[in-house]
XYZ file of C-alpha atoms in Angstrom:
557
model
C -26.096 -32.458 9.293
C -22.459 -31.406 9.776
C -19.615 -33.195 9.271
C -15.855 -32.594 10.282
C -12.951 -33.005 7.346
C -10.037 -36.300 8.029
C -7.210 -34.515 8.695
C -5.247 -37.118 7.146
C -7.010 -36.787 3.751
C -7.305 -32.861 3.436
C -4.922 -30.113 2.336
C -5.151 -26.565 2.695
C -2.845 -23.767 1.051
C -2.865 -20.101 2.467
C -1.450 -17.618 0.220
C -0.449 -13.849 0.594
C 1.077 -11.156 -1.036
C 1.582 -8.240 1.303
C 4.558 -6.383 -0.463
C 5.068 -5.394 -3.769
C 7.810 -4.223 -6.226
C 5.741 -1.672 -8.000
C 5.060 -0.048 -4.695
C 3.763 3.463 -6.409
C 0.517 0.978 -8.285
C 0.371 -1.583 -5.534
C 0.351 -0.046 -2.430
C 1.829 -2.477 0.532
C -1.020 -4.438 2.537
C 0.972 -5.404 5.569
C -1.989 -6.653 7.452
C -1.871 -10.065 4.801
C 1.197 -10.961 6.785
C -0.810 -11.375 10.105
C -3.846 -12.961 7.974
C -1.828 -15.588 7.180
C 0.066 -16.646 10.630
C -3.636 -16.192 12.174
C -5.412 -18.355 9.729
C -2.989 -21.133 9.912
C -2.737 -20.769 13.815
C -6.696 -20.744 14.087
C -6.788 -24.351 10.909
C -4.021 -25.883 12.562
C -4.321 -25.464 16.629
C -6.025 -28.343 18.959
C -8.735 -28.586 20.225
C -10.496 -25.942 17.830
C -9.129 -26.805 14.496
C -9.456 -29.517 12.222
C -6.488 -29.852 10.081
C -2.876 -31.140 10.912
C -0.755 -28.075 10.631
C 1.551 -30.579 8.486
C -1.031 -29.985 5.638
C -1.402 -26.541 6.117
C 0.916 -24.783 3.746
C 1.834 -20.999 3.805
C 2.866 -19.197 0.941
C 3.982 -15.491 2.124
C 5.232 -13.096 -0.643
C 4.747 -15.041 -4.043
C 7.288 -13.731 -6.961
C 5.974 -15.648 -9.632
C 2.679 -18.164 -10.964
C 5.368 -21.359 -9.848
C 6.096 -20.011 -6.359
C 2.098 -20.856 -5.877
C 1.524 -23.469 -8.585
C 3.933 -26.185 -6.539
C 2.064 -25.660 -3.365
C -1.519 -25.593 -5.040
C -0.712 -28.856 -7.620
C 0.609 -30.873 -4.764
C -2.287 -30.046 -2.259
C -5.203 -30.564 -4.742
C -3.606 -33.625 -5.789
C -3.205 -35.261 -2.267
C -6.938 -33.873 -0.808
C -9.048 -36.547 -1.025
C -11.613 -34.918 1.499
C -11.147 -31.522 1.726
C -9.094 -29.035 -0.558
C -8.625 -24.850 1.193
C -7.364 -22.562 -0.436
C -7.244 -18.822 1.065
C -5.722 -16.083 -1.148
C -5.072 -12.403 0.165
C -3.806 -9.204 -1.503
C -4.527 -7.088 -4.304
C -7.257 -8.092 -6.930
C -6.538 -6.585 -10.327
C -8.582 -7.169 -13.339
C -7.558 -7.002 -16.885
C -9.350 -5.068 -20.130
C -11.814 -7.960 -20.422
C -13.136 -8.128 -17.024
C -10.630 -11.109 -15.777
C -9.640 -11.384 -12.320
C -6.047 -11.651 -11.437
C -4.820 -12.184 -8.441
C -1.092 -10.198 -8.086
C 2.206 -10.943 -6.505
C 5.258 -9.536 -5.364
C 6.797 -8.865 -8.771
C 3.127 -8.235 -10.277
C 3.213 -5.165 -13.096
C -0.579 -3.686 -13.434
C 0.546 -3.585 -16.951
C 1.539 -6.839 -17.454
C -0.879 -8.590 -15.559
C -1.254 -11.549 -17.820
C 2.308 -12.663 -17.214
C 3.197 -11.897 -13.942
C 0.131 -12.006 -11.755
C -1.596 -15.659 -11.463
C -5.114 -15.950 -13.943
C -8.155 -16.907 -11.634
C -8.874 -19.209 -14.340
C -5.789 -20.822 -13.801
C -6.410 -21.398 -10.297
C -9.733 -22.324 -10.980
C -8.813 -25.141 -13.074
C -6.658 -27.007 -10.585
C -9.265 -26.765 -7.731
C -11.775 -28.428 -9.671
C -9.504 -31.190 -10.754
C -9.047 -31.916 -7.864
C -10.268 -35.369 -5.934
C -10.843 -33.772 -3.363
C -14.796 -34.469 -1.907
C -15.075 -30.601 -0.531
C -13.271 -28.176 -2.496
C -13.609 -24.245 -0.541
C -11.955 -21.171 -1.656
C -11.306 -18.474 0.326
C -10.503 -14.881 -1.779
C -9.686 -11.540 0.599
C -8.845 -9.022 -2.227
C -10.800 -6.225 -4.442
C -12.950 -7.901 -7.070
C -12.900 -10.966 -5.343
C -16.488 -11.939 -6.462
C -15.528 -12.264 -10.342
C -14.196 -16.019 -8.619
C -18.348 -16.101 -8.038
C -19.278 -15.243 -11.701
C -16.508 -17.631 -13.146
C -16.373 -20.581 -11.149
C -20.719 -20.415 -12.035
C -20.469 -19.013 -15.363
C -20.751 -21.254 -18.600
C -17.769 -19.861 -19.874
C -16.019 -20.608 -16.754
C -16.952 -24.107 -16.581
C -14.407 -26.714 -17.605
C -16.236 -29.374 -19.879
C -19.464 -28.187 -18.507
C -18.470 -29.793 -14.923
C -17.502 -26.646 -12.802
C -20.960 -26.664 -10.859
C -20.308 -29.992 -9.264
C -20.969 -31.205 -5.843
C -18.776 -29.962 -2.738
C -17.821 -26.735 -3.960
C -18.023 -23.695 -1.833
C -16.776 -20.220 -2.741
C -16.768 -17.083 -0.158
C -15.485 -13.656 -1.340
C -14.750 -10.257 1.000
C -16.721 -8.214 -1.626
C -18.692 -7.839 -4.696
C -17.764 -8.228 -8.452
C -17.113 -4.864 -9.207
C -16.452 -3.262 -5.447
C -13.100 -2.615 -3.377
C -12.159 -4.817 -0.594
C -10.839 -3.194 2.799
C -7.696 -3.092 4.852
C -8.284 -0.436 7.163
C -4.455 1.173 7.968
C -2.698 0.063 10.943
C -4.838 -2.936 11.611
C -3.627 -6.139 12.652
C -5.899 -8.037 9.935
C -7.738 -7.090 7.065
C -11.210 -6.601 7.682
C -12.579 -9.628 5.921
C -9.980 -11.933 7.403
C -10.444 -10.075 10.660
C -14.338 -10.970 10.702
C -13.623 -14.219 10.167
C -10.952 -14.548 13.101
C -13.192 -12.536 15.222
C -16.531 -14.873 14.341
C -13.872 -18.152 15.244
C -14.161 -17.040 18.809
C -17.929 -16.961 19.180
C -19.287 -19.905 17.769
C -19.118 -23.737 18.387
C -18.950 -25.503 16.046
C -18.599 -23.421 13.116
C -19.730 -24.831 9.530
C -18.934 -22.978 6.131
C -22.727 -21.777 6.055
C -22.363 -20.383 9.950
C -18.564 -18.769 8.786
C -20.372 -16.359 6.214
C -24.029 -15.721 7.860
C -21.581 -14.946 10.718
C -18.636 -12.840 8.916
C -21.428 -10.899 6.698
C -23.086 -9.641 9.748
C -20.097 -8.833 11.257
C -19.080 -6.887 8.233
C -22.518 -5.440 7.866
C -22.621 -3.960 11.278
C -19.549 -2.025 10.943
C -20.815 -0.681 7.403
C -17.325 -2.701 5.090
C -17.903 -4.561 2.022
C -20.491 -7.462 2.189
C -19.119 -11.145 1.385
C -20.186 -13.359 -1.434
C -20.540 -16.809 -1.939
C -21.460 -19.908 -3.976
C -21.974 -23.168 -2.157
C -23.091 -26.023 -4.011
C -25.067 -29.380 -2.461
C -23.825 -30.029 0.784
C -20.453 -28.181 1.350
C -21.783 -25.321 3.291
C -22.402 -28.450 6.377
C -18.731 -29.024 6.714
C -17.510 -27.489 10.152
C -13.987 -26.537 9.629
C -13.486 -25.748 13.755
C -14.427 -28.465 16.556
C -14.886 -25.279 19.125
C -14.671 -22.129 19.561
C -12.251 -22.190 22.545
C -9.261 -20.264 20.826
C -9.406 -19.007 24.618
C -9.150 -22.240 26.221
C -6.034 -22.978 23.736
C -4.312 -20.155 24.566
C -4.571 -20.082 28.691
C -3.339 -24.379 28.088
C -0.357 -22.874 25.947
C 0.089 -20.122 28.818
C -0.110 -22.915 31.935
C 2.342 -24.916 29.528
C 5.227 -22.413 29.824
C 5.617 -22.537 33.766
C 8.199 -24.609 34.276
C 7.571 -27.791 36.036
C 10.216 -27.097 38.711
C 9.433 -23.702 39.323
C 10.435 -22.665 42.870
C 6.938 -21.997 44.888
C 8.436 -19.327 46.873
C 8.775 -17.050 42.989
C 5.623 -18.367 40.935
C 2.766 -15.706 41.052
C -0.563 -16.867 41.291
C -3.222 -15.697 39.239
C -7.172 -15.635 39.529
C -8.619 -16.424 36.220
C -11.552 -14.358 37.326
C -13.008 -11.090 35.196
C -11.756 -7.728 36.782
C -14.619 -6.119 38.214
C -15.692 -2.796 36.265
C -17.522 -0.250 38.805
C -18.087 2.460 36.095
C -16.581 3.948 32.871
C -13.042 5.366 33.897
C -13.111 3.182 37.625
C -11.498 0.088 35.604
C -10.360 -2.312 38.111
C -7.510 -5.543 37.527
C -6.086 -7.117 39.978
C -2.713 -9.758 40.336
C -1.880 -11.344 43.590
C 1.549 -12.401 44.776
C 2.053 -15.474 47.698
C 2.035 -13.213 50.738
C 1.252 -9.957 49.673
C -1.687 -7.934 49.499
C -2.881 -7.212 45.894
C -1.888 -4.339 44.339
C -4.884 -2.715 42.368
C -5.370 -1.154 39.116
C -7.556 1.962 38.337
C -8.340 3.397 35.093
C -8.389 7.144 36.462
C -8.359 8.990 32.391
C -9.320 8.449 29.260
C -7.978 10.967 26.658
C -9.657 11.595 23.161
C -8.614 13.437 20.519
C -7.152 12.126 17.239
C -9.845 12.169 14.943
C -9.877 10.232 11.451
C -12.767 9.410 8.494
C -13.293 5.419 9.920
C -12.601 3.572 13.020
C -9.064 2.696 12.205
C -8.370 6.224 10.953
C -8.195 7.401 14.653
C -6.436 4.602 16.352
C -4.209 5.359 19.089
C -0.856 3.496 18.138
C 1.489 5.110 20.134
C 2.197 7.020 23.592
C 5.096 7.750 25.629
C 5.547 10.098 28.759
C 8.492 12.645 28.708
C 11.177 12.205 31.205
C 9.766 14.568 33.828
C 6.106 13.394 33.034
C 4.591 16.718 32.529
C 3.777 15.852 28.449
C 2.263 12.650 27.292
C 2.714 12.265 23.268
C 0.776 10.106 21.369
C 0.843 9.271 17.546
C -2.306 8.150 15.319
C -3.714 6.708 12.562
C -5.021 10.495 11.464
C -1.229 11.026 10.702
C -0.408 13.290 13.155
C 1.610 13.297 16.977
C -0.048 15.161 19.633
C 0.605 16.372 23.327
C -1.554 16.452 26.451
C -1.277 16.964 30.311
C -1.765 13.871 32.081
C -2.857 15.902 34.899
C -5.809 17.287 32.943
C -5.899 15.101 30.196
C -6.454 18.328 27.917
C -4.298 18.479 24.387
C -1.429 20.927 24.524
C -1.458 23.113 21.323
C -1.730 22.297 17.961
C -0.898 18.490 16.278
C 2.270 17.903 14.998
C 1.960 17.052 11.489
C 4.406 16.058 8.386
C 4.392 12.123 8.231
C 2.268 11.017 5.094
C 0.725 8.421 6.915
C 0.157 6.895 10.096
C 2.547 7.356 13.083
C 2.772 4.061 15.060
C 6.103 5.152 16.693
C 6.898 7.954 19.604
C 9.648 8.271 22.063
C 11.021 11.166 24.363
C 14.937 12.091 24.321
C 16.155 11.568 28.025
C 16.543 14.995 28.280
C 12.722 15.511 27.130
C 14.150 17.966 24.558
C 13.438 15.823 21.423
C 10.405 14.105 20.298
C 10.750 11.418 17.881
C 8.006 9.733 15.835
C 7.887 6.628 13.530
C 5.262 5.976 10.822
C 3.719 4.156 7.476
C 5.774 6.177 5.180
C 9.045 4.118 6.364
C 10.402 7.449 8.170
C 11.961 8.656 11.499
C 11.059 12.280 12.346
C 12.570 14.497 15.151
C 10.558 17.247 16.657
C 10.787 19.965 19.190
C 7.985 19.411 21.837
C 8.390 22.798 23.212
C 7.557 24.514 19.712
C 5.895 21.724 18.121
C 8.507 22.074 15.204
C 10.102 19.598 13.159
C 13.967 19.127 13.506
C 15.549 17.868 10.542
C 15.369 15.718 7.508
C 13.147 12.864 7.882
C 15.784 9.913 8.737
C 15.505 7.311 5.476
C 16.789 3.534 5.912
C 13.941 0.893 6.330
C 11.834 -0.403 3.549
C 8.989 -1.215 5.481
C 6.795 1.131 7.932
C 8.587 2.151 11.052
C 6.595 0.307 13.890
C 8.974 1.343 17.186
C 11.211 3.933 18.038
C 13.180 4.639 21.790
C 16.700 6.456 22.740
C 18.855 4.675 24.602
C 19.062 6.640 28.579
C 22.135 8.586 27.496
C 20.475 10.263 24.361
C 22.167 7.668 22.196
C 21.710 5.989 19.884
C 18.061 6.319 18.527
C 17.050 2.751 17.705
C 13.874 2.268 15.595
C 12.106 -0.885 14.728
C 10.064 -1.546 11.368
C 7.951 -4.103 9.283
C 10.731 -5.528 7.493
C 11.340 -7.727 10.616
C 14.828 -5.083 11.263
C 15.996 -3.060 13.777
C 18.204 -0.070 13.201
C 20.863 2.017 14.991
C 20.368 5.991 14.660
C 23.225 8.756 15.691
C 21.600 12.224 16.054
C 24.992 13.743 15.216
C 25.452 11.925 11.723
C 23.641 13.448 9.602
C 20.652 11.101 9.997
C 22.382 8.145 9.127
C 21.672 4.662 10.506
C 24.968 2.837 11.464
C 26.251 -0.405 11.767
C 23.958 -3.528 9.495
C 20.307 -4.285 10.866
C 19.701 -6.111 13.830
C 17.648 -9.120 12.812
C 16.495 -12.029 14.263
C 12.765 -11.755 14.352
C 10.346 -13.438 11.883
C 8.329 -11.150 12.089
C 7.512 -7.279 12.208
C 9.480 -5.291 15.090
C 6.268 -3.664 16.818
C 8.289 -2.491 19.981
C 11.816 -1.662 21.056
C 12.673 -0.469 24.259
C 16.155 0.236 26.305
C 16.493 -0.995 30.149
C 17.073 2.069 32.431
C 21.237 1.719 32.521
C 20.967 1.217 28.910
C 22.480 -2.461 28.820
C 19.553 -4.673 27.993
C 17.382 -3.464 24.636
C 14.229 -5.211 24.289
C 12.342 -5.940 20.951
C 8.355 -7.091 20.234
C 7.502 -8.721 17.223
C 4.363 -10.089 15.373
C 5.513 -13.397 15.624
C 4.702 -13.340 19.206
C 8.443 -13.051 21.019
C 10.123 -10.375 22.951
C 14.064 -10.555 22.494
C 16.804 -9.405 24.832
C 19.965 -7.807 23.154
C 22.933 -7.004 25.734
C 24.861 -5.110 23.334
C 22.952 -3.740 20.157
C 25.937 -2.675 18.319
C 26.904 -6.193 17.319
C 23.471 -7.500 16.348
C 23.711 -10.251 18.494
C 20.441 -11.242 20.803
C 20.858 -12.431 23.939
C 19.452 -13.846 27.688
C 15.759 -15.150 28.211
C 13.324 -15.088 25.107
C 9.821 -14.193 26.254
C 6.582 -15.783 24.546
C 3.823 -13.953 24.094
C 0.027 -15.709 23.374
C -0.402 -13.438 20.328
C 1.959 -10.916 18.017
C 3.552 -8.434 20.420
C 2.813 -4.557 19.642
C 4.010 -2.590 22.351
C 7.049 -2.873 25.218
C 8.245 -0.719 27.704
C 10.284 -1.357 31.167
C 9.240 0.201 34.456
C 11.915 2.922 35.780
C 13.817 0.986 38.093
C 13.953 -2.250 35.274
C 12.416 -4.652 37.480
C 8.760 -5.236 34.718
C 8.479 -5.067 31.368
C 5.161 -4.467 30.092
C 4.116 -5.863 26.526
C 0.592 -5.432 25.157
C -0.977 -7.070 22.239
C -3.479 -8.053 19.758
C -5.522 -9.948 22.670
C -6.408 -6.544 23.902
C -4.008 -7.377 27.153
C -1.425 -5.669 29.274
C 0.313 -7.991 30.457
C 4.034 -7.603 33.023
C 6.626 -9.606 33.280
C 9.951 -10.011 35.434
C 12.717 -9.495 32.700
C 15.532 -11.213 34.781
C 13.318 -14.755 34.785
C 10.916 -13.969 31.557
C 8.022 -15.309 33.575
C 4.587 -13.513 34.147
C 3.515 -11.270 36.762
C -0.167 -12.133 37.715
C -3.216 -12.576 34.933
C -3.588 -10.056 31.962
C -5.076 -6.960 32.773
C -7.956 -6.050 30.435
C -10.305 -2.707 29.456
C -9.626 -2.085 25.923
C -11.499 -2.976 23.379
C -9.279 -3.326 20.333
C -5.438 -4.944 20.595
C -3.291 -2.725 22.935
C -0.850 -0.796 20.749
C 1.263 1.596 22.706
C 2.654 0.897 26.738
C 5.208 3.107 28.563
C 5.318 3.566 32.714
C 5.459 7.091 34.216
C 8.703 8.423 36.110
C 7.716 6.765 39.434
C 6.402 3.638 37.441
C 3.224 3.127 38.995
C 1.519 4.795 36.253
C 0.937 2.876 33.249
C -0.227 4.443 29.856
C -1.882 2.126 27.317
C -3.059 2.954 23.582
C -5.340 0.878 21.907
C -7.167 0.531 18.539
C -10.329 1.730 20.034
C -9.699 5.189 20.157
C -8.545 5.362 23.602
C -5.684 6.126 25.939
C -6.003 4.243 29.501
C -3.995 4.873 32.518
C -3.397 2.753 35.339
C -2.205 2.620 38.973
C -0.203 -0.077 40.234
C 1.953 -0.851 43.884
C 4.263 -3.385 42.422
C 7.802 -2.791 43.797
């Protein structure tokens, strides 16, 4: 029989280390970032979770062994029902087989002094007095945890295999775990998010049967685990509803005094879908007929090894709407007629990894791009031919790039939660200090059409107005989104902005009031990664993770 954990008596600690110092041996895992704020979110929300987010602690970016040890002591000391802990980020192992789990400052080399010992961890989840003890590990290696927290050598006065422990791994002993590129969320951690959404309740035992199949069907690394007694009964989620949750945080943020004559009504109905490619939405304003939305192309193209590898992550018309660029996980930008949806000579290639970023000049005579390997690239669309030096500032990948409507500056977005300020005539340097503000990555940036308002999408689920970039200050009306924000754009005569994001939504909005324009409008199958409007701005062009491009047709004024 299942039980549900007091929140009052349990503790849980999430943990992950998503950037590293020794970039070259530990290759950034920015995806452990997203893990972390979707975990807690998905513990810690009503009416689906079951632990007060007050006891949910985060630990992003770990330095050292203490940064995690004060967290992890305290927690195991005060759980007196349940004890989580959830670790994600690179597994190393040492010459005798030991698993390590690294941090920021961790040296491959040096692993037994600055990356934490499993044992170590080990040994202050079992003292713990804490009736359910479960451990969560998304990282390479990860099942070693299995073989030493079962092990006699692992045991700790022979008592390791006691009652209420419960161990899941996202792979094997000796295998590799996966974060495909350019995903929001690891896969493990990602399976488990997805499987959150689909079952009610959800015990440890249905979590892994669930996750493994999940993980199983899309060929990835099988989980592990080791349950022991009863601890694979406790339901960690009340429901499923993550979806209820989120349209009772939506109906929150209408203000109570909203003027009837402005608030737009929404059906919470499913768009109807005729046939592949015949996609219809629909949004209704009082008085007015509603405007409908067609899916009338889907493009295909970028090509990869793996799902991810493919991903459409970024598209942008040029100014006279003749070329449609889009950028993918395969690396490269291409070009393609809307009209005929056919590719227009050869990809553009040069970035060393995946290009999230594209923009058009406002003169459609530069191309610009924005990718994994932290770089800005300019390119000719007419020959296909690069145009300078890659441009060199961020530390982090760049997620967003746009030109303001007079050709300048270039402002690009990135990962390390920055914005920065490009001049195409200096030498490919960025100007002024980084515009920050965000806690989280800067997905999207994009200018209003006189240039005055510059608006910024982050992970951490906001959309930010800045009047005058220059002096880094934000501004005006802060739009909240229901999940991490990938993708902005505003309609040609600045009267929408359309965001899309990891719900797999397009959503619009009225910039001047930062309140919603009828229900999401949904087709895609994976989060919606790249938006931009066509000249007349009743064509919309969405990217997604699944592969595809989607255009649709809208009457909105």
């Amino acid at each position: 029989m299942s039980r549900f954990p007091d929140p009052a008596r349990s503790r849980a600690v999430l943990i992950g280390a998503s950037r590293y110092h020794d970039n070259d041996a530990l290759p950034g895992i920015p995806a452990v970032r997203a893990n972390l704020t979707d975990l807690a979110a998905a513990l810690g929300s009503a009416p689906a979770g079951t632990l007060s987010p007050e006891h949910c602690t985060v630990v992003p970016e770990p330095v050292s062994a203490a940064d995690i040890g004060t967290a992890i002591v305290t927690a195991a000391a005060e759980a007196t029902d349940l004890l989580l802990i959830y670790y994600a980020g690179h597994g190393l192992v040492d010459e005798r087989g030991r698993l390590h789990l690294a941090l920021s400052s961790t040296d491959p080399a040096r692993l037994r002094w600055t990356a934490l010992p499993f044992d170590v961890l080990r040994e202050e989840i079992v003292a713990s007095p804490a009736t359910t003890r479960v451990l969560v590990l998304d990282c390479c290696f990860s099942g070693r945890a299995i073989e030493a927290m079962t092990s006699p050598q692992g045991m700790i006065t022979g008592q390791i295999d006691i009652a209420g422990t419960y161990t899941i791994t996202s792979t094997t002993a000796n295998a590799l775990s996966h974060a495909p590129e350019g995903a929001r969320n690891t896969a493990f951690t990602a399976a488990m998010l997805a499987v959150l959404n689909t079952s009610d309740p959800l015990t440890l035992d249905d979590l892994f049967r669930q996750v493994d199949r999940h993980l199983a069907a899309q060929g990835l690394p099988r989980p592990q685990r080791r349950v022991v007694n009863t601890a694979g009964d406790l339901a960690l989620f009340k429901s499923s509803s993550m979806k209820t949750q989120l349209a009772a945080a939506q109906q929150a943020a209408v203000p109570a005094n909203a003027e009837p004559a402005t608030h737009v009504t929404a059906r919470l109905e499913r768009p109807s879908v005729a046939a592949p490619g015949n996609l219809r939405g629909r949004v209704e304003r009082p008085g007015d007929e509603a405007p409908e939305y067609h899916c009338v192309n889907v493009l295909k193209g970028h090509r990869g090894g793996g799902f991810t590898d493919a991903a459409v992550r970024a598209v942008a018309f040029s100014p006279d709407g003749h070329l449609l660029a889009s950028g993918g996980g395969d690396k490269t930008v291409r070009l393609w007629s809307p009209a005929t949806g056919q590719p227009i000579g050869l990809p553009l290639t040069g970035h060393t990894k995946a290009v999230s970023a594209v923009a058009f000049s406002p003169d459609g005579r530069l191309l610009a791009s924005g990718g994994g390997d932290k770089t800005v690239r300019l390119w000719s669309p007419a020959t296909g031919q690069p145009i300078g030096p890659p441009l060199k500032s961020h530390a982090e990948e760049v997620t967003a790039v746009t030109f303001r409507p007079d050709g300048n500056p270039l402002v690009s977005g990135s990962s390390d939660n920055t914005m920065r300020l490009w001049w195409r005539q200096e030498n490919g340097q960025s100007i002024g200090h980084p515009l920050s503000g965000h806690n989280g990555a800067v997905n999207a940036v994009a200018f209003s059409p006189d240039g005055r308002l510059l608006a910024s999408g982050s992970s951490d689920g906001t959309v930010r107005f800045w009047w005058n970039p220059a002096n880094g200050q934000p501004i005006g009306q802060t739009i909240t989104h229901t999940s991490g924000i990938t993708a902005v754009a505003f309609s040609p005569n600045g009267r929408l902005l359309a965001s899309g994001g990891g719900d797999k939504t397009l959503r619009l909005w009225d910039p001047a009031t930062g309140q919603p324009i009828g229900h999401p409008l949904v087709g895609h199958n994976g989060p919606v990664t790249a938006v931009t409007f066509g000249p007349d701005g009743h064509l919309i062009a969405t990217g997604s993770d699944d592969n595809t491009i989607r255009l649709w047709s809208h009457q909105i004024p």
